[in-house]
Structure formats: C-alpha cells, structure tokens
Amino acid sequence: MPARTRVRQQLRELSALPAGEPVPSPCNAVCRVSEATGLCEGCLRTLDEIAAWGGLDDTGKRTVWQRLAVRAGEEPL
C-alpha cells in the first residue's frame, strides 16, 4: 500500500480516538528514507521527526500528524 494511502487510513483512525488516548506512532515498519524527498517511504516523516517522536508529548505528536496529513494530501486534523 502506498505511504499516502496508509497515512490517510491512519489519520482516520487517529481522528476516531477517544479523548485522552495516547497518540499512536505513524511507524508501520517500512523504514526507508527516500533520497529524493528526505521522507520515510512508510510513514512520510523526516528523520528529525522520527528521532524526536519518543520525546514528544501528545500535542507535539499531533503536530507531526498535522504535517503528515498535508504530505498525504489531506486536510490537517
């Protein structure tokens, strides 16, 4: 499944999460960074976003998800 399609599906799941639930990682174990775009081919994150993920609070994680929405051609959450 293409990364954009996968991220769109994950965005739908994220928007359905009940309030207070932890924000899930967009990682889907397809860990290859495109030389052309600098984005992971599986989740569309940059290396900096991937490295920072574990230290982000839920607000920071949702900010990353907002960027992923734009990269996947969706409206931000």
XYZ file of C-alpha atoms in Angstrom:
77
model
C 0.000 0.000 0.000
C 1.413 3.436 -0.893
C 2.532 5.600 2.028
C -0.006 8.338 1.292
C -2.856 5.817 1.383
C -1.519 4.249 4.574
C -1.125 7.627 6.284
C -4.659 8.644 5.234
C -6.020 5.444 6.805
C -4.046 6.086 9.996
C -5.347 9.676 10.092
C -8.938 8.384 10.047
C -8.100 6.060 12.949
C -6.407 8.893 14.853
C -9.401 11.188 14.428
C -11.642 8.463 15.913
C -9.543 8.072 19.082
C -11.371 8.931 22.289
C -10.081 11.981 24.157
C -7.196 11.171 26.442
C -5.960 8.173 24.466
C -2.225 8.258 23.690
C -1.327 9.400 20.184
C -0.039 6.407 18.192
C 3.150 6.400 16.174
C 2.749 6.595 12.400
C 5.539 3.999 12.015
C 4.473 0.923 10.086
C 7.845 -0.858 9.841
C 8.581 0.287 6.280
C 11.700 2.170 7.286
C 13.376 3.566 4.180
C 14.173 7.222 3.650
C 13.823 8.493 0.108
C 16.915 10.329 -1.082
C 14.718 12.463 -3.327
C 12.291 13.679 -0.642
C 14.070 13.037 2.661
C 10.872 11.383 3.924
C 10.373 7.870 5.214
C 8.706 5.853 2.463
C 6.474 4.152 5.041
C 5.191 6.978 7.241
C 6.216 10.207 5.456
C 8.153 11.552 8.459
C 11.533 13.239 8.265
C 14.492 11.768 10.129
C 14.230 14.620 12.644
C 10.551 13.823 13.275
C 11.346 10.131 13.712
C 14.191 10.857 16.129
C 12.115 13.293 18.188
C 8.957 11.165 18.394
C 9.723 9.392 21.688
C 10.320 12.676 23.498
C 7.199 14.455 22.243
C 4.080 14.945 24.312
C 0.689 14.259 22.707
C 0.435 17.850 21.460
C 3.805 17.531 19.710
C 2.802 14.175 18.241
C -0.430 15.652 16.897
C 1.613 18.442 15.316
C 3.657 15.819 13.456
C 0.412 14.131 12.380
C -0.766 17.513 11.025
C 2.341 17.671 8.841
C 1.764 14.093 7.682
C -1.794 14.967 6.698
C -0.519 17.762 4.466
C 2.151 15.474 2.962
C -0.508 12.843 2.260
C -2.698 15.424 0.532
C -5.300 15.564 3.301
C -6.714 18.413 5.308
C -4.944 18.774 8.640
C -6.783 17.284 11.629
